[in-house]
Amino acid sequence: MYAAVDLGSNSFRLHIGKHDGEAIRVLKSVREPIRLAAGLDEQGNLTPAAMQTALNCLKNFRSVLAAYKLDAVRVVATSAMRVARNSAAFLPQAEQAIGYPIEIISGEEEGRLIYMGVANALATPGERRLVIDIGGGSTELILGRGQEIEKVESFSVGTVKQSLSFFIGGRVDAASFEAAILSARSHFEDAAPPYHPQYWKQCYGSSGTARTIADIIIKNGIGKEVNGSTLSALKQRFIEFGHVSKIDMPGLRPDRAGTIIGGLAILIGLVRELEIPVVQPIEAGLRMGVMWDLHLRSTKRDRREQSVLDCVQRFHCDERRANRVADDALALYAQTKPASDQYTRHLYWSALLHEMGMVVSHTGYHKHAAYMIENADLPGFTAREQKTMARLIAAHKGNLRKVAEALNEPDFVKAVVALRLAVLFMHSRMDVDFSQIRLRVKSRIELELRRNWISEHPTLSYWLEKEQEQWDEVGVDFSLRSST
């Protein structure tokens, strides 16, 4: 059983579901209209009131989650948390409130998860499709075929900002609507050509915005589908009301009227700019994608593995050296008896990618690799995971002062020691028999090697002396012992 929590810019949502045959069946769904994006002040900070409302919701979600026996939970935050200047300060409070780590995901990762949710809901495996998701703070466009994504982009235009910026004070008129539509089109015009209809067969609207608009169109007799004509007719109906507070239409909850007008402007802008004939609403998206991602991880089909392998090939890493260092690092790490497996997979992936910076320069390649990993668009990885891997890669070579602030975490230190020694043994051209090595990492590092290895591998003593010096610089004693 899985739980997906989506901390969106407009609403916080929770899904609890269970994999059932070829589908994930939703057992529980909760939505609270937090309006987080509307709680950003002029400096781009979340206001105390907005943060308190969010914390109250998260505490409620925690109670809901506690009522189920869950195999995995993933909490993702989107646009509003991405742009809020004080999100890093707010995050620990939010995590404490819900009781789980919160991942602030990139727009591109959001798009991938949305597409995964949509693709798994459709029984058209080879279909070429465009998925559009209009959220509170951003809009994602994803082009794909079947389960495979071909292109994904995130645009910083969403229902909340569009509504607040163009329908000031809740006033709805023709001039405001046209200005909001033109503004939306300006976000998409440069990116539009690859998303034109010749590249796909069906367009799906995965967001609550698209589904609500479709519901209003049908229930009010405006039409039977979402297209340019029915969207324009709906726009005219809204203009006739004149003010958000007066909008009263079947299919639209009063609390959603304030943001749906901004969403309608964005959808009209997309339909016009991308020349979309029909938008098919679909009850699938980010939360379903998160649960499918959790299911794939549980069945050893982790997208992160493929992301790492793609990087190895794209950046021409020496696969023989990479695999050797990765295997040796894991063997050494196991000897240190880490308290948990928190760093195990990230250590392995970091080892595979530790030389990717050589595509930039052999000088300081570890720094280049660390920067690339932290800032790359890696499907399946969160920003926090990429930062962890970047730190490990930066720490595998040279001085340790650059990661000194992270050396108070015992398991991180063990991972760094394991990676550095694996690289050291590889450079010394040693075929390591780990049954003849003893590695202990507590308040100090103790390494015991066979005495004859020093004479058989001339550079080994040099590398080990340098290693002792570099750990000594950060106040960690590194002792070396030899055995017969």
XYZ file of N, CA, C and O in Angstrom, residues 136-248:
452
model
N -1.297 25.241 -9.852
C -1.446 26.535 -9.203
C -0.295 27.471 -9.479
O -0.472 28.693 -9.552
N 0.934 26.910 -9.630
C 2.100 27.765 -9.813
C 2.873 27.528 -11.087
O 3.721 28.335 -11.459
N 2.621 26.412 -11.768
C 3.350 26.117 -12.996
C 2.490 25.265 -13.926
O 1.479 24.694 -13.504
N 2.913 25.203 -15.180
C 2.238 24.372 -16.182
C 3.276 23.469 -16.818
O 4.355 23.937 -17.219
N 2.968 22.178 -16.902
C 3.886 21.205 -17.500
C 3.340 20.693 -18.829
O 2.140 20.414 -18.939
N 4.228 20.571 -19.795
C 3.914 19.953 -21.085
C 4.808 18.735 -21.234
O 6.030 18.827 -21.081
N 4.197 17.587 -21.519
C 4.962 16.351 -21.651
C 4.534 15.644 -22.928
O 3.360 15.350 -23.122
N 5.505 15.375 -23.790
C 5.265 14.667 -25.041
C 5.831 13.267 -24.906
O 6.972 13.094 -24.454
N 5.050 12.263 -25.264
C 5.546 10.899 -25.122
C 4.833 9.908 -26.008
O 3.856 10.234 -26.696
N 5.359 8.692 -26.000
C 4.741 7.580 -26.704
C 4.654 6.414 -25.722
O 5.681 5.965 -25.203
N 3.448 5.934 -25.454
C 3.287 4.856 -24.487
C 3.837 5.267 -23.138
O 3.483 6.315 -22.605
N 4.736 4.451 -22.593
C 5.346 4.745 -21.294
C 6.555 5.673 -21.401
O 7.051 6.166 -20.390
N 7.032 5.918 -22.628
C 8.281 6.652 -22.806
C 8.045 8.148 -23.007
O 7.207 8.559 -23.812
N 8.788 8.944 -22.259
C 8.726 10.394 -22.382
C 9.761 10.852 -23.406
O 10.921 10.457 -23.357
N 9.324 11.693 -24.338
C 10.238 12.209 -25.352
C 10.672 13.636 -25.045
O 11.777 14.046 -25.379
N 9.795 14.395 -24.412
C 10.129 15.785 -24.103
C 9.268 16.249 -22.936
O 8.077 15.951 -22.884
N 9.871 16.965 -22.011
C 9.119 17.491 -20.865
C 9.639 18.882 -20.534
O 10.853 19.116 -20.500
N 8.718 19.819 -20.339
C 9.093 21.178 -19.975
C 8.113 21.717 -18.941
O 6.929 21.375 -18.941
N 8.629 22.574 -18.081
C 7.815 23.213 -17.054
C 7.866 24.728 -17.262
O 8.943 25.286 -17.500
N 6.711 25.375 -17.196
C 6.613 26.807 -17.437
C 6.064 27.497 -16.187
O 5.114 27.012 -15.567
N 6.639 28.626 -15.837
C 6.274 29.300 -14.588
C 5.024 30.153 -14.754
O 5.032 31.367 -14.525
N 3.943 29.517 -15.169
C 2.655 30.186 -15.253
C 1.612 29.226 -14.694
O 1.525 28.073 -15.107
N 0.853 29.698 -13.686
C -0.130 28.846 -13.035
C -1.404 29.604 -12.717
O -1.478 30.829 -12.859
N -2.397 28.881 -12.251
C -3.722 29.465 -12.056
C -3.741 30.573 -11.004
O -4.455 31.560 -11.171
N -2.975 30.407 -9.938
C -3.042 31.380 -8.837
C -2.527 32.743 -9.277
O -3.215 33.768 -9.147
N -1.306 32.773 -9.821
C -0.719 34.052 -10.234
C -1.520 34.687 -11.356
O -1.717 35.910 -11.390
N -1.975 33.863 -12.307
C -2.733 34.401 -13.433
C -4.043 35.041 -12.960
O -4.441 36.093 -13.450
N -4.685 34.408 -11.989
C -5.936 34.961 -11.460
C -5.690 36.253 -10.690
O -6.396 37.249 -10.868
N -4.665 36.256 -9.831
C -4.382 37.430 -9.010
C -3.871 38.605 -9.837
O -4.138 39.768 -9.522
N -3.128 38.304 -10.911
C -2.495 39.360 -11.703
C -3.455 40.043 -12.672
O -3.309 41.239 -12.949
N -4.426 39.298 -13.199
C -5.257 39.856 -14.267
C -6.720 40.075 -13.886
O -7.398 40.892 -14.515
N -7.204 39.362 -12.886
C -8.605 39.540 -12.478
C -8.598 40.201 -11.095
O -8.997 39.620 -10.089
N -8.095 41.420 -11.079
C -7.820 42.135 -9.835
C -9.120 42.439 -9.094
O -10.092 42.933 -9.677
N -9.098 42.090 -7.811
C -10.286 42.311 -7.000
C -11.438 41.396 -7.357
O -12.569 41.625 -6.921
N -11.168 40.384 -8.179
C -12.216 39.445 -8.571
C -13.023 39.895 -9.768
O -13.964 39.197 -10.188
N -12.667 41.067 -10.357
C -13.414 41.572 -11.520
C -13.098 40.727 -12.757
O -11.949 40.428 -13.046
N -14.137 40.347 -13.506
C -13.975 39.518 -14.702
C -14.576 40.272 -15.883
O -15.794 40.494 -15.945
N -13.721 40.698 -16.826
C -14.208 41.369 -18.038
C -13.389 40.914 -19.240
O -12.383 40.207 -19.105
N -13.825 41.331 -20.415
C -13.205 40.868 -21.664
C -11.738 41.293 -21.751
O -10.876 40.519 -22.185
N -11.453 42.520 -21.357
C -10.077 43.028 -21.446
C -9.139 42.240 -20.533
O -8.007 41.905 -20.922
N -9.590 41.941 -19.319
C -8.769 41.178 -18.376
C -8.490 39.778 -18.914
O -7.362 39.265 -18.821
N -9.528 39.157 -19.487
C -9.361 37.804 -20.019
C -8.359 37.780 -21.175
O -7.477 36.918 -21.237
N -8.486 38.741 -22.101
C -7.577 38.757 -23.251
C -6.141 39.004 -22.811
O -5.202 38.423 -23.351
N -5.973 39.878 -21.820
C -4.622 40.138 -21.300
C -4.044 38.885 -20.657
O -2.858 38.556 -20.839
N -4.871 38.151 -19.902
C -4.412 36.915 -19.249
C -4.069 35.842 -20.282
O -3.096 35.097 -20.116
N -4.853 35.770 -21.350
C -4.597 34.781 -22.411
C -3.305 35.111 -23.148
O -2.471 34.239 -23.405
N -3.118 36.377 -23.495
C -1.895 36.787 -24.187
C -0.662 36.538 -23.319
O 0.389 36.106 -23.815
N -0.789 36.827 -22.039
C 0.316 36.569 -21.119
C 0.670 35.080 -21.108
O 1.858 34.717 -21.149
N -0.354 34.227 -21.049
C -0.110 32.780 -21.053
C 0.563 32.356 -22.350
O 1.537 31.586 -22.338
N 0.079 32.868 -23.470
C 0.669 32.494 -24.769
C 2.143 32.881 -24.842
O 2.950 32.166 -25.450
N 2.491 34.010 -24.211
C 3.888 34.459 -24.263
C 4.833 33.476 -23.595
O 6.014 33.398 -23.943
N 4.324 32.720 -22.612
C 5.161 31.723 -21.942
C 5.443 30.520 -22.849
O 6.476 29.869 -22.716
N 4.500 30.237 -23.744
C 4.601 29.004 -24.531
C 5.085 29.213 -25.964
O 5.464 28.239 -26.624
N 5.093 30.446 -26.477
C 5.295 30.646 -27.906
C 6.643 30.138 -28.415
O 6.707 29.529 -29.489
N 7.714 30.349 -27.660
C 9.027 29.882 -28.124
C 9.133 28.355 -28.096
O 9.831 27.759 -28.921
N 8.452 27.737 -27.140
C 8.548 26.279 -26.973
C 7.518 25.523 -27.787
O 7.557 24.288 -27.848
N 6.585 26.220 -28.431
C 5.410 25.579 -29.038
C 5.683 24.576 -30.159
O 5.048 23.513 -30.189
N 6.584 24.846 -31.112
C 6.673 23.972 -32.297
C 6.762 22.471 -32.036
O 6.038 21.696 -32.688
N 7.577 21.975 -31.081
C 7.647 20.510 -30.890
C 6.363 19.891 -30.347
O 6.221 18.672 -30.344
N 5.430 20.729 -29.872
C 4.206 20.215 -29.274
C 2.990 20.362 -30.197
O 1.864 20.136 -29.773
N 3.211 20.728 -31.439
C 2.093 20.872 -32.368
C 1.488 19.499 -32.699
O 2.156 18.464 -32.563
N 0.232 19.471 -33.148
C -0.514 18.209 -33.312
C 0.113 17.169 -34.225
O -0.206 15.980 -34.097
N 0.990 17.560 -35.149
C 1.595 16.545 -36.028
C 2.486 15.564 -35.272
O 2.850 14.514 -35.793
N 2.832 15.909 -34.002
C 3.727 15.055 -33.221
C 2.990 14.167 -32.217
O 3.621 13.432 -31.477
N 1.665 14.248 -32.187
C 0.913 13.401 -31.255
C -0.487 13.122 -31.795
O -0.977 13.814 -32.695
N -1.112 12.091 -31.227
C -2.459 11.689 -31.662
C -3.540 12.224 -30.735
O -4.627 12.594 -31.186
N -3.276 12.256 -29.421
C -4.276 12.667 -28.437
C -3.643 13.593 -27.424
O -2.489 13.409 -27.035
N -4.409 14.602 -27.001
C -3.956 15.525 -25.953
C -4.794 15.295 -24.710
O -6.031 15.295 -24.771
N -4.120 15.107 -23.567
C -4.802 14.860 -22.299
C -4.533 16.003 -21.325
O -3.395 16.478 -21.211
N -5.579 16.418 -20.633
C -5.442 17.400 -19.566
C -5.517 16.691 -18.233
O -6.570 16.167 -17.857
N -4.386 16.630 -17.522
C -4.318 15.789 -16.321
C -4.623 16.532 -15.034
O -4.807 15.914 -13.994
N -4.669 17.838 -15.071
C -4.824 18.596 -13.832
C -6.285 18.716 -13.413
O -7.207 18.491 -14.197
N -6.476 19.109 -12.154
C -7.819 19.402 -11.677
C -8.444 20.540 -12.455
O -9.658 20.583 -12.658
N -7.589 21.463 -12.935
C -8.083 22.583 -13.742
C -8.758 22.079 -15.015
O -9.885 22.482 -15.330
N -8.086 21.201 -15.738
C -8.650 20.685 -16.993
C -9.923 19.888 -16.733
O -10.903 19.995 -17.484
N -9.907 19.078 -15.675
C -11.092 18.255 -15.382
C -12.273 19.126 -14.956
O -13.415 18.873 -15.345
N -12.012 20.167 -14.165
C -13.089 21.061 -13.727
C -13.685 21.818 -14.912
O -14.912 21.946 -15.035
N -12.816 22.330 -15.770
C -13.301 23.063 -16.947
C -14.149 22.151 -17.831
O -15.219 22.557 -18.319
N -13.710 20.916 -18.028
C -14.491 19.961 -18.832
C -15.846 19.697 -18.192
O -16.881 19.623 -18.887
N -15.853 19.583 -16.875
C -17.092 19.314 -16.139
C -18.076 20.477 -16.284
O -19.284 20.271 -16.494
N -17.574 21.704 -16.195
C -18.436 22.885 -16.334
C -19.031 22.945 -17.739
O -20.230 23.223 -17.918
N -18.199 22.698 -18.736
C -18.658 22.755 -20.134
C -19.796 21.767 -20.382
O -20.821 22.110 -20.988
N -19.643 20.558 -19.888
C -20.652 19.523 -20.121
C -21.921 19.794 -19.306
O -23.035 19.744 -19.829
N -21.758 20.092 -18.006
C -22.927 20.247 -17.129
C -23.745 21.497 -17.409
O -24.909 21.594 -17.004
N -23.149 22.464 -18.108
C -23.875 23.680 -18.431
C -24.326 23.736 -19.881
O -24.757 24.794 -20.365
N -24.223 22.596 -20.557
C -24.714 22.515 -21.925
C -23.948 23.346 -22.924
O -24.460 23.674 -24.004
N -22.696 23.691 -22.599
C -21.881 24.500 -23.509
C -21.360 23.652 -24.663
O -21.181 24.124 -25.785
N -21.124 22.384 -24.406
C -20.635 21.474 -25.431
C -20.350 20.114 -24.846
O -20.584 19.876 -23.653
N -19.826 19.217 -25.677
C -19.553 17.860 -25.226
C -18.061 17.568 -25.111
O -17.674 16.471 -24.717
N -17.212 18.531 -25.493
C -15.766 18.339 -25.396
C -15.073 19.662 -25.153
O -15.686 20.740 -25.290
N -13.815 19.576 -24.799
C -13.018 20.780 -24.537
C -12.248 21.130 -25.804
O -11.315 20.423 -26.206
N -12.645 22.205 -26.456
C -11.950 22.677 -27.647
C -11.970 24.201 -27.668
O -12.502 24.845 -26.748
N -11.405 24.780 -28.700
C -11.320 26.234 -28.757
C -12.670 26.911 -28.670
O -12.831 27.939 -27.997
N -13.665 26.340 -29.328
C -14.993 26.935 -29.349
C -15.668 26.887 -27.985
O -16.207 27.901 -27.509
N -15.656 25.727 -27.322
C -16.321 25.607 -26.026
C -15.589 26.402 -24.941
O -16.215 26.941 -24.024
N -14.265 26.502 -25.054
C -13.506 27.293 -24.085
C -13.842 28.779 -24.218
O -14.001 29.488 -23.216
N -13.975 29.250 -25.455
C -14.343 30.655 -25.673
C -15.752 30.934 -25.165
O -16.023 32.011 -24.593
N -16.640 29.966 -25.351
C -18.007 30.136 -24.864
C -18.040 30.194 -23.339
O -18.785 30.987 -22.752
N -17.217 29.362 -22.688
C -17.143 29.385 -21.225
C -16.556 30.708 -20.744
O -17.035 31.293 -19.763
N -15.559 31.186 -21.449
C -14.976 32.490 -21.104
C -16.046 33.576 -21.140
O -16.145 34.416 -20.231
N -16.897 33.550 -22.169
C -17.953 34.544 -22.299
C -18.962 34.444 -21.147
O -19.437 35.465 -20.634
N -19.266 33.231 -20.706
C -20.177 33.050 -19.571
C -19.586 33.701 -18.314
O -20.295 34.376 -17.563
N -18.307 33.486 -18.097
C -17.653 34.085 -16.929
C -17.695 35.614 -17.008
O -17.926 36.300 -16.003
N -17.456 36.161 -18.197
C -17.477 37.617 -18.382
C -18.864 38.174 -18.054
O -19.003 39.239 -17.441
N -19.896 37.419 -18.429
C -21.269 37.864 -18.162
C -21.560 37.945 -16.662
O -22.351 38.790 -16.227
N -20.927 37.109 -15.864
C -21.112 37.200 -14.408
C -20.480 38.472 -13.863
O -20.958 39.054 -12.890
N -19.347 38.884 -14.447
C -18.727 40.161 -14.097
C -17.820 40.139 -12.876
O -16.947 40.987 -12.745
N -18.034 39.197 -11.978
C -17.213 39.136 -10.760
C -17.155 37.696 -10.266
O -18.136 36.945 -10.390
N -16.008 37.346 -9.717
C -15.798 35.982 -9.238
C -16.869 35.574 -8.229
O -17.365 34.437 -8.245
N -17.228 36.485 -7.354
C -18.198 36.168 -6.299
C -19.583 35.844 -6.841
O -20.405 35.236 -6.149
N -19.852 36.243 -8.076
C -21.173 36.019 -8.671
C -21.235 34.754 -9.526
O -22.317 34.377 -9.984
N -20.093 34.136 -9.774
C -20.077 32.945 -10.627
C -20.777 31.796 -9.923
O -20.401 31.406 -8.815
N -21.798 31.264 -10.561
C -22.580 30.161 -9.999
C -22.962 29.232 -11.142
O -23.907 29.504 -11.897
